[in-house]
Short mmCIF file of C-alpha atoms in Angstrom, two decimals:
data_model
loop_
_atom_site.label_atom_id
_atom_site.label_comp_id
_atom_site.label_asym_id
_atom_site.label_seq_id
_atom_site.Cartn_x
_atom_site.Cartn_y
_atom_site.Cartn_z
CA ALA L 1 155.64 -104.15 47.55
CA GLN L 2 152.94 -105.33 45.92
CA SER L 3 152.45 -105.38 42.02
CA VAL L 4 150.59 -106.26 39.59
CA THR L 5 151.46 -106.72 35.66
CA GLN L 6 148.78 -107.54 33.25
CA PRO L 7 150.99 -107.87 29.90
CA ASP L 8 148.28 -107.73 27.34
CA ILE L 9 146.63 -104.24 27.42
CA HIS L 10 144.56 -104.95 24.05
CA ILE L 11 143.11 -108.75 23.10
CA THR L 12 140.35 -109.28 20.27
CA VAL L 13 138.89 -112.68 20.32
CA SER L 14 135.90 -113.99 17.70
CA GLU L 15 132.32 -114.94 19.33
CA GLY L 16 132.11 -118.51 20.45
CA ALA L 17 136.26 -118.75 21.01
CA SER L 18 137.87 -119.44 23.80
CA LEU L 19 139.68 -116.88 26.20
CA GLU L 20 142.27 -116.35 28.48
CA LEU L 21 143.67 -113.18 30.10
CA ARG L 22 147.09 -113.28 31.80
CA CYS L 23 147.83 -111.72 35.30
CA ASN L 24 151.51 -111.98 37.15
CA TYR L 25 151.54 -110.68 40.29
CA SER L 26 154.32 -110.13 43.24
CA TYR L 27 153.07 -110.05 46.99
CA GLY L 28 155.60 -111.11 49.95
CA ALA L 29 152.80 -113.98 51.06
CA THR L 30 150.00 -115.84 50.28
CA PRO L 31 147.69 -113.07 48.38
CA TYR L 32 144.32 -112.48 47.92
CA LEU L 33 143.50 -112.24 44.46
CA PHE L 34 140.63 -110.47 42.57
CA TRP L 35 139.27 -110.57 38.97
CA TYR L 36 137.01 -107.62 38.04
CA VAL L 37 135.00 -106.39 35.16
CA GLN L 38 134.33 -102.65 33.62
CA SER L 39 131.92 -101.96 30.95
CA PRO L 40 132.66 -98.55 29.51
CA GLY L 41 131.98 -95.76 32.06
CA GLN L 42 130.87 -97.98 34.97
CA GLY L 43 132.13 -99.50 38.06
CA LEU L 44 134.09 -102.39 38.76
CA GLN L 45 131.79 -105.32 39.05
CA LEU L 46 133.82 -108.64 40.86
CA LEU L 47 134.02 -111.90 38.40
CA LEU L 48 135.92 -114.13 40.78
CA LYS L 49 138.00 -114.10 43.47
CA TYR L 50 140.97 -116.71 45.52
CA PHE L 51 141.54 -116.41 49.38
CA SER L 52 142.60 -120.13 49.76
CA GLY L 53 141.96 -123.49 48.94
CA ASP L 54 141.17 -124.95 45.81
CA THR L 55 143.33 -123.02 43.24
CA LEU L 56 140.40 -123.24 40.59
CA VAL L 57 138.21 -120.66 41.21
CA GLN L 58 134.78 -120.44 39.47
CA GLY L 59 132.93 -116.90 38.79
CA ILE L 60 130.14 -115.30 37.46
CA LYS L 61 129.26 -115.28 33.73
CA GLY L 62 131.02 -118.50 33.21
CA PHE L 63 134.75 -117.04 34.11
CA GLU L 64 137.22 -119.17 36.07
CA ALA L 65 140.63 -118.63 37.35
CA GLU L 66 143.47 -121.08 38.34
CA PHE L 67 145.81 -119.51 41.08
CA LYS L 68 149.45 -120.71 40.17
CA ARG L 69 151.90 -119.86 42.97
CA SER L 70 154.82 -121.23 41.27
CA GLN L 71 154.15 -119.09 38.37
CA SER L 72 152.62 -116.00 40.61
CA SER L 73 150.27 -115.99 38.05
CA PHE L 74 146.27 -116.32 38.49
CA ASN L 75 144.62 -116.22 34.73
CA LEU L 76 141.30 -115.40 34.01
CA ARG L 77 139.57 -117.91 31.43
CA LYS L 78 136.47 -118.46 29.60
CA PRO L 79 135.53 -121.57 27.05
CA SER L 80 133.39 -119.66 25.51
CA VAL L 81 132.82 -115.90 24.85
CA HIS L 82 129.99 -113.98 24.29
CA TRP L 83 129.45 -110.38 22.26
CA SER L 84 128.83 -108.89 25.81
CA ASP L 85 131.99 -110.18 27.21
CA ALA L 86 133.46 -107.12 25.77
CA ALA L 87 135.11 -104.73 28.76
CA GLU L 88 137.96 -103.69 30.31
CA TYR L 89 139.15 -106.85 32.82
CA PHE L 90 141.28 -105.70 35.69
CA CYS L 91 143.25 -108.46 38.09
CA ALA L 92 143.88 -106.95 41.70
CA VAL L 93 145.63 -108.28 44.85
CA GLY L 94 144.24 -107.97 47.68
CA PRO L 95 145.22 -107.08 51.67
CA ASN L 96 146.88 -108.58 54.19
CA PHE L 97 144.63 -110.49 57.16
CA SER L 98 144.49 -107.14 59.11
CA GLY L 99 142.53 -105.75 56.15
CA ASN L 100 144.29 -102.16 55.99
CA THR L 101 146.11 -102.47 52.91
CA PRO L 102 144.52 -101.87 49.69
CA LEU L 103 143.51 -103.46 46.36
CA VAL L 104 146.71 -103.30 44.17
CA PHE L 105 145.20 -103.44 40.25
CA GLY L 106 147.21 -104.03 37.16
CA LYS L 107 146.53 -101.47 34.27
CA GLY L 108 143.70 -103.80 32.53
CA THR L 109 143.39 -105.56 29.52
CA ARG L 110 141.04 -104.36 27.04
CA LEU L 111 138.47 -107.11 25.72
CA SER L 112 137.21 -106.92 21.88
CA VAL L 113 134.94 -109.71 20.74
CA ILE L 114 134.31 -109.73 17.07
CA ALA L 115 131.76 -111.80 14.94
CA GLU A 1 120.98 -105.88 49.87
CA THR A 2 121.54 -102.15 48.86
CA GLY A 3 125.32 -101.89 46.75
CA VAL A 4 127.88 -99.03 46.70
CA THR A 5 125.94 -95.55 45.53
CA GLN A 6 128.00 -92.68 44.63
CA SER A 7 126.99 -89.13 43.79
CA PRO A 8 127.13 -87.19 41.68
CA THR A 9 128.05 -89.58 38.30
CA HIS A 10 129.33 -86.72 36.62
CA LEU A 11 130.57 -83.67 37.25
CA ILE A 12 132.89 -80.46 36.03
CA LYS A 13 134.94 -78.32 37.58
CA THR A 14 137.30 -75.05 37.22
CA ARG A 15 140.98 -75.75 38.29
CA GLY A 16 141.44 -74.48 41.65
CA GLN A 17 138.20 -74.72 42.72
CA GLN A 18 137.08 -77.63 45.35
CA VAL A 19 134.70 -80.37 44.84
CA THR A 20 133.11 -83.22 47.15
CA LEU A 21 132.34 -86.72 46.21
CA ARG A 22 129.95 -88.82 48.46
CA CYS A 23 129.61 -92.38 48.58
CA SER A 24 126.98 -94.54 50.46
CA SER A 25 128.27 -98.41 51.36
CA GLN A 26 126.68 -101.62 50.97
CA SER A 27 124.32 -102.09 53.91
CA GLY A 28 126.65 -103.89 56.55
CA HIS A 29 129.93 -102.99 55.45
CA ASN A 30 132.40 -100.64 57.66
CA THR A 31 135.19 -100.33 55.69
CA VAL A 32 135.17 -97.76 52.78
CA SER A 33 138.18 -97.10 50.20
CA TRP A 34 138.51 -94.18 47.36
CA TYR A 35 140.16 -94.84 43.91
CA GLN A 36 141.01 -92.55 41.08
CA GLN A 37 141.06 -94.11 38.05
CA ALA A 38 142.84 -91.65 35.03
CA LEU A 39 141.73 -92.92 31.49
CA GLY A 40 143.09 -96.05 30.24
CA GLN A 41 144.95 -97.05 33.61
CA GLY A 42 143.86 -99.24 36.69
CA PRO A 43 142.48 -97.74 39.85
CA GLN A 44 145.08 -96.17 41.93
CA PHE A 45 144.37 -96.49 45.72
CA ILE A 46 143.88 -92.96 47.73
CA PHE A 47 142.76 -94.18 51.03
CA GLN A 48 140.50 -95.98 53.32
CA TYR A 49 138.31 -95.35 56.47
CA TYR A 50 137.37 -97.93 58.94
CA ARG A 51 135.14 -96.82 61.81
CA GLU A 52 135.25 -92.76 61.08
CA GLU A 53 138.93 -93.27 60.89
CA GLU A 54 141.72 -92.92 58.11
CA ASN A 55 143.62 -96.26 58.54
CA GLY A 56 145.41 -96.46 55.12
CA ARG A 57 146.80 -94.19 52.31
CA GLY A 58 148.00 -93.87 49.06
CA ASN A 59 150.52 -91.68 47.42
CA PHE A 60 148.35 -88.54 47.09
CA PRO A 61 148.69 -85.44 48.36
CA PRO A 62 147.03 -83.77 51.55
CA ARG A 63 144.59 -81.29 49.34
CA PHE A 64 142.84 -85.00 48.83
CA SER A 65 140.73 -85.74 52.20
CA GLY A 66 138.20 -87.69 53.55
CA LEU A 67 135.71 -88.54 56.23
CA GLN A 68 133.42 -91.15 57.24
CA PHE A 69 130.25 -91.13 58.96
CA PRO A 70 128.63 -93.08 61.68
CA ASN A 71 126.68 -94.85 58.87
CA TYR A 72 129.64 -95.47 57.13
CA SER A 73 129.08 -93.31 54.42
CA SER A 74 131.88 -91.57 53.10
CA GLU A 75 133.32 -88.06 51.50
CA LEU A 76 136.23 -87.68 49.40
CA ASN A 77 137.19 -83.65 49.27
CA VAL A 78 139.56 -82.40 46.79
CA ASN A 79 141.29 -78.91 47.10
CA ALA A 80 142.80 -76.68 44.49
CA LEU A 81 141.81 -78.88 41.95
CA GLU A 82 144.44 -79.53 39.22
CA LEU A 83 143.95 -80.65 35.84
CA ASP A 84 145.74 -83.82 36.49
CA ASP A 85 142.55 -84.75 38.99
CA SER A 86 139.97 -85.13 35.84
CA ALA A 87 139.68 -88.88 36.29
CA LEU A 88 137.07 -91.61 37.27
CA TYR A 89 136.67 -91.63 41.42
CA LEU A 90 135.66 -95.10 42.54
CA CYS A 91 134.45 -95.93 46.21
CA ALA A 92 134.62 -99.68 47.57
CA SER A 93 133.11 -100.54 50.86
CA SER A 94 133.80 -104.51 52.37
CA LEU A 95 133.92 -105.44 55.86
CA ALA A 96 137.31 -104.83 57.78
CA THR A 97 138.48 -108.22 57.12
CA PRO A 98 138.80 -109.12 53.37
CA GLY A 99 137.25 -112.33 53.07
CA GLU A 100 133.93 -111.20 51.52
CA GLY A 101 136.01 -108.64 48.76
CA TYR A 102 134.94 -105.49 47.96
CA THR A 103 131.92 -103.86 46.31
CA PHE A 104 132.18 -101.21 44.12
CA GLY A 105 130.05 -98.10 43.23
CA SER A 106 129.69 -96.93 39.41
CA GLY A 107 131.92 -93.83 40.13
CA THR A 108 131.76 -90.45 39.73
CA ARG A 109 133.52 -88.85 36.54
CA LEU A 110 135.29 -85.73 37.19
CA THR A 111 136.23 -83.28 34.61
CA VAL A 112 138.63 -80.31 35.95
CA VAL A 113 138.92 -77.52 32.88
#
């Protein structure tokens, strides 16, 4: 069965510092991978996605993620964090080609940004 | 291009009651999925509809049911509400093939008292 592990429940970084959020997945085939961000009381906004091709993908708000098949990882990075990046971040594994398998989410990592 | 809209944004129900949540999918999307997000957890898949038929279901009891309409909008119905049903309910729309990804609504916050 598909599963996603986000090892860090809560991370605190200083504004301007770099950020890396970890994500490990378990999937039987080439996965579709996603990172979503959720502000308090809000829905999920897609940051970036990986389906195939270049293993380094660029997303919105200056985020990027790298797919490493050998490590079953899809870590999210940002070189310089802004206070507005404080939110909950979710990694998700997507469906197979037929599209009738749901997204499986990790439990999320809460990001706090300090001055 | 309109996004996914959900209604209501918040509601409070009493244990044992029934509730209907609504979702309008993004223009051009024909697949709708529903997720339950308990406090401090990631979203959990409830079910998915494609062209008015349920074509995937998570580990939720039958008292969770749904509909999809010809315009691809959708409803989630929950009967015999329990306290543990208190959560944020998220609707996501997509095309049948996942290449475009999923667009989520802002959710409905359900509180069962």
